[in-house]
PDB file of C-alpha atoms in Angstrom:
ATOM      1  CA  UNK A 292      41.657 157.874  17.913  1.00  0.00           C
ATOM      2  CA  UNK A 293      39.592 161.118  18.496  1.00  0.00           C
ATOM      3  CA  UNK A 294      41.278 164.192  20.205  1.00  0.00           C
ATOM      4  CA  UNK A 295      40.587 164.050  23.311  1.00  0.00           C
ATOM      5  CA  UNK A 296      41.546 159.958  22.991  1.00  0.00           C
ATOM      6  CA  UNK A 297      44.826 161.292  22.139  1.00  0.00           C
ATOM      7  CA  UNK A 298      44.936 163.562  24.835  1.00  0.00           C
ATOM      8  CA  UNK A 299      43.981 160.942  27.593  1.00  0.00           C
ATOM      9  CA  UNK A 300      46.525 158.311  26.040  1.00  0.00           C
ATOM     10  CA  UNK A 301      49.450 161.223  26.694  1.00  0.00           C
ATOM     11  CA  UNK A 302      48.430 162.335  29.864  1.00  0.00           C
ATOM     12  CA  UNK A 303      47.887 158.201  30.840  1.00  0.00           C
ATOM     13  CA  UNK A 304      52.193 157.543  30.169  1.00  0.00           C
ATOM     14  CA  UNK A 305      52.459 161.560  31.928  1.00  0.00           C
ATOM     15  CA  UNK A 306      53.364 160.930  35.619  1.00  0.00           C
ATOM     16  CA  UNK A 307      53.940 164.713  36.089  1.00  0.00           C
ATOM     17  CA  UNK A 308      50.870 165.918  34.515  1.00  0.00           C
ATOM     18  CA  UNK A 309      49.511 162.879  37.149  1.00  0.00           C
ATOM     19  CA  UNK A 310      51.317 164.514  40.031  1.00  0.00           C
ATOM     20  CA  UNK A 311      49.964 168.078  39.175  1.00  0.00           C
ATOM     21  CA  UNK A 312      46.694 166.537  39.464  1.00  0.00           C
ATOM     22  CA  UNK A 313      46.071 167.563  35.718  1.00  0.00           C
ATOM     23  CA  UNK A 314      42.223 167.214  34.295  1.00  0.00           C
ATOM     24  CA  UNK A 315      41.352 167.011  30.872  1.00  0.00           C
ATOM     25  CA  UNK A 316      38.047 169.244  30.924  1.00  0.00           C
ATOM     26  CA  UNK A 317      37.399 169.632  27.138  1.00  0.00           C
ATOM     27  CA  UNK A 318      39.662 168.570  24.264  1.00  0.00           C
ATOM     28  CA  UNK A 319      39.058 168.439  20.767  1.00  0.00           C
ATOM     29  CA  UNK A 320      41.527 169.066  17.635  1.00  0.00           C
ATOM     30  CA  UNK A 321      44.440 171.511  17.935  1.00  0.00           C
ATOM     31  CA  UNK A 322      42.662 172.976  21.495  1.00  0.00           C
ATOM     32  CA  UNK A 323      42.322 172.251  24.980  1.00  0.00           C
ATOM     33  CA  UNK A 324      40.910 172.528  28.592  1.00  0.00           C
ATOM     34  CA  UNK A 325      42.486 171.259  31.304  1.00  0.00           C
ATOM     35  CA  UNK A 326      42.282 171.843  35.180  1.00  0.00           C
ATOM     36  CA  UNK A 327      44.210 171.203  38.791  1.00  0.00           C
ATOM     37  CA  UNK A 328      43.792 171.973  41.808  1.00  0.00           C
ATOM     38  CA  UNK A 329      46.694 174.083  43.941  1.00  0.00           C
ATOM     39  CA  UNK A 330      48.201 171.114  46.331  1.00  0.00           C
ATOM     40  CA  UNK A 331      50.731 172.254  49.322  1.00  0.00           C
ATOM     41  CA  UNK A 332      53.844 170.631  47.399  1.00  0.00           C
ATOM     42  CA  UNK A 333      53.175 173.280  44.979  1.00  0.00           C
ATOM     43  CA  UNK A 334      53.593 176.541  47.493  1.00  0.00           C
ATOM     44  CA  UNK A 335      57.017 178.553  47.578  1.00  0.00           C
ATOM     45  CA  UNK A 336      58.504 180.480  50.473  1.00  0.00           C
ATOM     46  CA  UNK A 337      56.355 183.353  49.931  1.00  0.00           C
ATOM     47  CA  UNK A 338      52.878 181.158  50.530  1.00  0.00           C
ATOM     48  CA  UNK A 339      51.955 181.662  46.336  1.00  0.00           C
ATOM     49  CA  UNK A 340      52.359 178.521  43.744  1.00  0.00           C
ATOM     50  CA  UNK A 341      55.881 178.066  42.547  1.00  0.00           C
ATOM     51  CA  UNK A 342      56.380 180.158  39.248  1.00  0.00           C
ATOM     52  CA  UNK A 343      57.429 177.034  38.005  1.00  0.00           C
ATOM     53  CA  UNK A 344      54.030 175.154  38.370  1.00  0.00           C
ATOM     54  CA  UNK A 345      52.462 177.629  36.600  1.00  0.00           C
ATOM     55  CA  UNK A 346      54.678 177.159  33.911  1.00  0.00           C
ATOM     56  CA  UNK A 347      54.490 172.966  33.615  1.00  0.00           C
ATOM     57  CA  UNK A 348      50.554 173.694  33.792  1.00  0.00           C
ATOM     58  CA  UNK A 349      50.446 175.549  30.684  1.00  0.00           C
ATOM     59  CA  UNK A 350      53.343 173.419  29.122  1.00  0.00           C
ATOM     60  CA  UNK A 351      51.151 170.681  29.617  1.00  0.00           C
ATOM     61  CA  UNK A 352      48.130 172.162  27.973  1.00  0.00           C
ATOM     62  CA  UNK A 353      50.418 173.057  25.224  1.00  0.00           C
ATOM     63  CA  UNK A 354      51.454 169.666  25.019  1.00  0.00           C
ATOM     64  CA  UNK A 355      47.537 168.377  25.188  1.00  0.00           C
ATOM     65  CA  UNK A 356      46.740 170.859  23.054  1.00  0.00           C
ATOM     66  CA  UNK A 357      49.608 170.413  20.246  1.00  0.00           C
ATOM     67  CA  UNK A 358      49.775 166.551  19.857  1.00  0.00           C
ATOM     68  CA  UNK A 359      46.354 165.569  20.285  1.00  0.00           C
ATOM     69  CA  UNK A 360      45.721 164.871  16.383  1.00  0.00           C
ATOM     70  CA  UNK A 361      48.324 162.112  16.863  1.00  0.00           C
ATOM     71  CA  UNK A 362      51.097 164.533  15.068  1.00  0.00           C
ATOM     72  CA  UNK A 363      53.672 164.526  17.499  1.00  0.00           C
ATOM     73  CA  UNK A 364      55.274 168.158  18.168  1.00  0.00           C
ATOM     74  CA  UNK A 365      57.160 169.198  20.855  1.00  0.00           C
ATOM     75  CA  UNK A 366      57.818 172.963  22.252  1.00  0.00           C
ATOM     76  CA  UNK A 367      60.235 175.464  20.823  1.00  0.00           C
ATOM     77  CA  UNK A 368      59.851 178.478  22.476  1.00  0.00           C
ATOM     78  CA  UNK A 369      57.689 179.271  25.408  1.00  0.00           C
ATOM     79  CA  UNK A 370      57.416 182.429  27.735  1.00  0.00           C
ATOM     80  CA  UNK A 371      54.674 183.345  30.550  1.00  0.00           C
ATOM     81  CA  UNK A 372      53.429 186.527  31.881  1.00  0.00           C
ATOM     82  CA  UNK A 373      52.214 185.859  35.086  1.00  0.00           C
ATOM     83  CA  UNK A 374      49.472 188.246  36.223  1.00  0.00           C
ATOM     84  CA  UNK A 375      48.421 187.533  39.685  1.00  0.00           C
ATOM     85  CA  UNK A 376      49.689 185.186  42.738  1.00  0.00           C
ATOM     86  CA  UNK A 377      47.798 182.053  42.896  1.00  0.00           C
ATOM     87  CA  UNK A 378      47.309 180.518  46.306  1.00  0.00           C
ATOM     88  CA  UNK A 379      47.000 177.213  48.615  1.00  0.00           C
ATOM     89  CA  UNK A 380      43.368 175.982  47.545  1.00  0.00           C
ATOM     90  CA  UNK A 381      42.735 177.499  43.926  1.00  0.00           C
ATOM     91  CA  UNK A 382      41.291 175.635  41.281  1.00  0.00           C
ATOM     92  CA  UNK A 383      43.339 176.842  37.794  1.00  0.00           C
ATOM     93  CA  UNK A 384      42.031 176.306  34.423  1.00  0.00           C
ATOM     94  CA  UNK A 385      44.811 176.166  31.514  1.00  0.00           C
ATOM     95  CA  UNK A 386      42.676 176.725  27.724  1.00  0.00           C
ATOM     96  CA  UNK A 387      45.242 176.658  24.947  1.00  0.00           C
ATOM     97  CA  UNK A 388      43.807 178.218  21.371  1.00  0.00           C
ATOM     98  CA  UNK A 389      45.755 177.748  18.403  1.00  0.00           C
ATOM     99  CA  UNK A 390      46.831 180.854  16.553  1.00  0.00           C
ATOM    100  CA  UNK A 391      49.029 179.966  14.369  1.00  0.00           C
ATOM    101  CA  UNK A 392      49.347 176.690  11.952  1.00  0.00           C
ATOM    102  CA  UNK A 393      51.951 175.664   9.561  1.00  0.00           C
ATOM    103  CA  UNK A 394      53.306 172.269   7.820  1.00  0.00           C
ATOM    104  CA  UNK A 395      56.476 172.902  10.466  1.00  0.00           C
ATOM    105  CA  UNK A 396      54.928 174.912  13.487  1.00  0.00           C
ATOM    106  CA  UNK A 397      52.275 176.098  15.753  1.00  0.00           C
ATOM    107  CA  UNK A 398      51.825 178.806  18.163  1.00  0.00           C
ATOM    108  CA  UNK A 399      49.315 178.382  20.863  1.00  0.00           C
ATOM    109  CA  UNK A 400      47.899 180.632  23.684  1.00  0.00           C
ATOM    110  CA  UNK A 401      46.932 179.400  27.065  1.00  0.00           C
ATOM    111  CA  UNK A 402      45.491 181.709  29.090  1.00  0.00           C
ATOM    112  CA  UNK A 403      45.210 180.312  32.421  1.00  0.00           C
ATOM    113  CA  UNK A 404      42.297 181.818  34.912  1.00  0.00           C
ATOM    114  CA  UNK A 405      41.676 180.597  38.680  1.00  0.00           C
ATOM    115  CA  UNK A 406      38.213 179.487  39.741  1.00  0.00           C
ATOM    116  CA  UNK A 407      37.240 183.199  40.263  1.00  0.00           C
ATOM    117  CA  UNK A 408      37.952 183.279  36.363  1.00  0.00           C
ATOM    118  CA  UNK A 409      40.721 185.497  36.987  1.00  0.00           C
ATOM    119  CA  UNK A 410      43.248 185.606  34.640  1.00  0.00           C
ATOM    120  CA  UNK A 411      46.792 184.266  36.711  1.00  0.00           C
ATOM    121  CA  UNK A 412      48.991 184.082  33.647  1.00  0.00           C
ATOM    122  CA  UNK A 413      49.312 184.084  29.752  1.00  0.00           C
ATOM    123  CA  UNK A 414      51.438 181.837  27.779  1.00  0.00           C
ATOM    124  CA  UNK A 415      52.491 181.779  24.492  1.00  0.00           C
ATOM    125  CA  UNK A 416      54.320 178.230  23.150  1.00  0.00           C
ATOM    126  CA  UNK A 417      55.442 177.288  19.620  1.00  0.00           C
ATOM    127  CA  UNK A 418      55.624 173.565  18.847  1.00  0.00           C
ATOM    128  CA  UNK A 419      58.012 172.243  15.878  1.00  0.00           C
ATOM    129  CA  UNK A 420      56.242 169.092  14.251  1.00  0.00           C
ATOM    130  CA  UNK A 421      58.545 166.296  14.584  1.00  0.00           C
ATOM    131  CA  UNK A 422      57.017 164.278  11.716  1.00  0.00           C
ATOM    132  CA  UNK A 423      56.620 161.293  14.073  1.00  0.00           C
ATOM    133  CA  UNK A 424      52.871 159.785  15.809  1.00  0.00           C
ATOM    134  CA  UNK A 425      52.657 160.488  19.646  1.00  0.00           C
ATOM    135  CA  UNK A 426      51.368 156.605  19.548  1.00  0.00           C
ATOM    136  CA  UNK A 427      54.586 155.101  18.258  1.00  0.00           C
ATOM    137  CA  UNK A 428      56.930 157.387  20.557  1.00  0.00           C
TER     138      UNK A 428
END
C-alpha cells in the first residue's frame, strides 16, 4: 500500500475522524495534510470551536501522519498552543512534518492554519512504534 493508501484505510475504520468531517488533502510517507470544516456540534459556550476539537484534529493528523508507512505507532505525549479562536464556518488545515525519527519514536509538528492561512494552533506529538502493522490491528 502507498501512504496515502494507508492513510485512507485508517481514516475508512475512523468514525471520529468521519464525524469531524476529516479530509485527507495530501499524504505521502511520515507527513500529512488534512482538512475540516468547523460544524455547529463543534462550538462551545463562548461561540469559538471546543479546545478539544482542535486537539482531536491535530491528533488525527498525527495519527495520519505517524502510521501511514503501515508501522503502527500510537501517541505518547502531545501538547497544543492554541493561537487564535476559530469560529462557526472556518475551514482548518492540520500539516504534520516529521522532526524527529528513531527505531522507537517520532516527534511530529502540526501546525494547523484556518482558510485565511492563519495559524490557530501548534502541536507537537511523539508516537512510540508499537512494532505491530496498522493493517493487522
Amino acid at each position: 500500500m502507498t501512504s496515502h493508501e494507508t492513510a485512507q484505510y485508517m481514516l475508512n475504520q475512523d468514525a471520529f475522524s468521519q464525524w469531524m468531517g476529516i479530509k485527507l488533502i495530501e499524504v505521502r510517507e511520515k507527513y500529512c495534510l488534512i482538512e475540516m470544516p468547523v460544524k455547529r456540534e463543534m462550538i462551545n459556550g463562548l461561540k469559538t470551536v471546543h479546545g478539544g476539537i482542535t486537539f482531536s484534529f491535530a491528533d488525527s493528523a498525527l495519527a495520519f501522519s505517524s502510521n501511514n508507512t503501515n508501522e503502527a505507532s500510537v501517541a505518547l505525549n502531545c501538547t497544543i498552543n492554541f493561537t487564535k479562536a476559530v469560529k462557526m464556518g472556518d475551514i482548518l488545515r492540520a500539516e504534520s512534518v516529521l522532526i524527529s525519527d528513531t527505531r522507537k519514536t517520532g516527534i511530529y509538528d502540526i501546525k494547523i492554519t484556518n482558510q485565511k492561512q492563519e495559524l490557530v494552533a501548534a502541536f507537537r506529538g511523539t508516537v512510540y512504534k508499537i512494532d505491530k502493522k496498522v493493517t493487522n490491528l
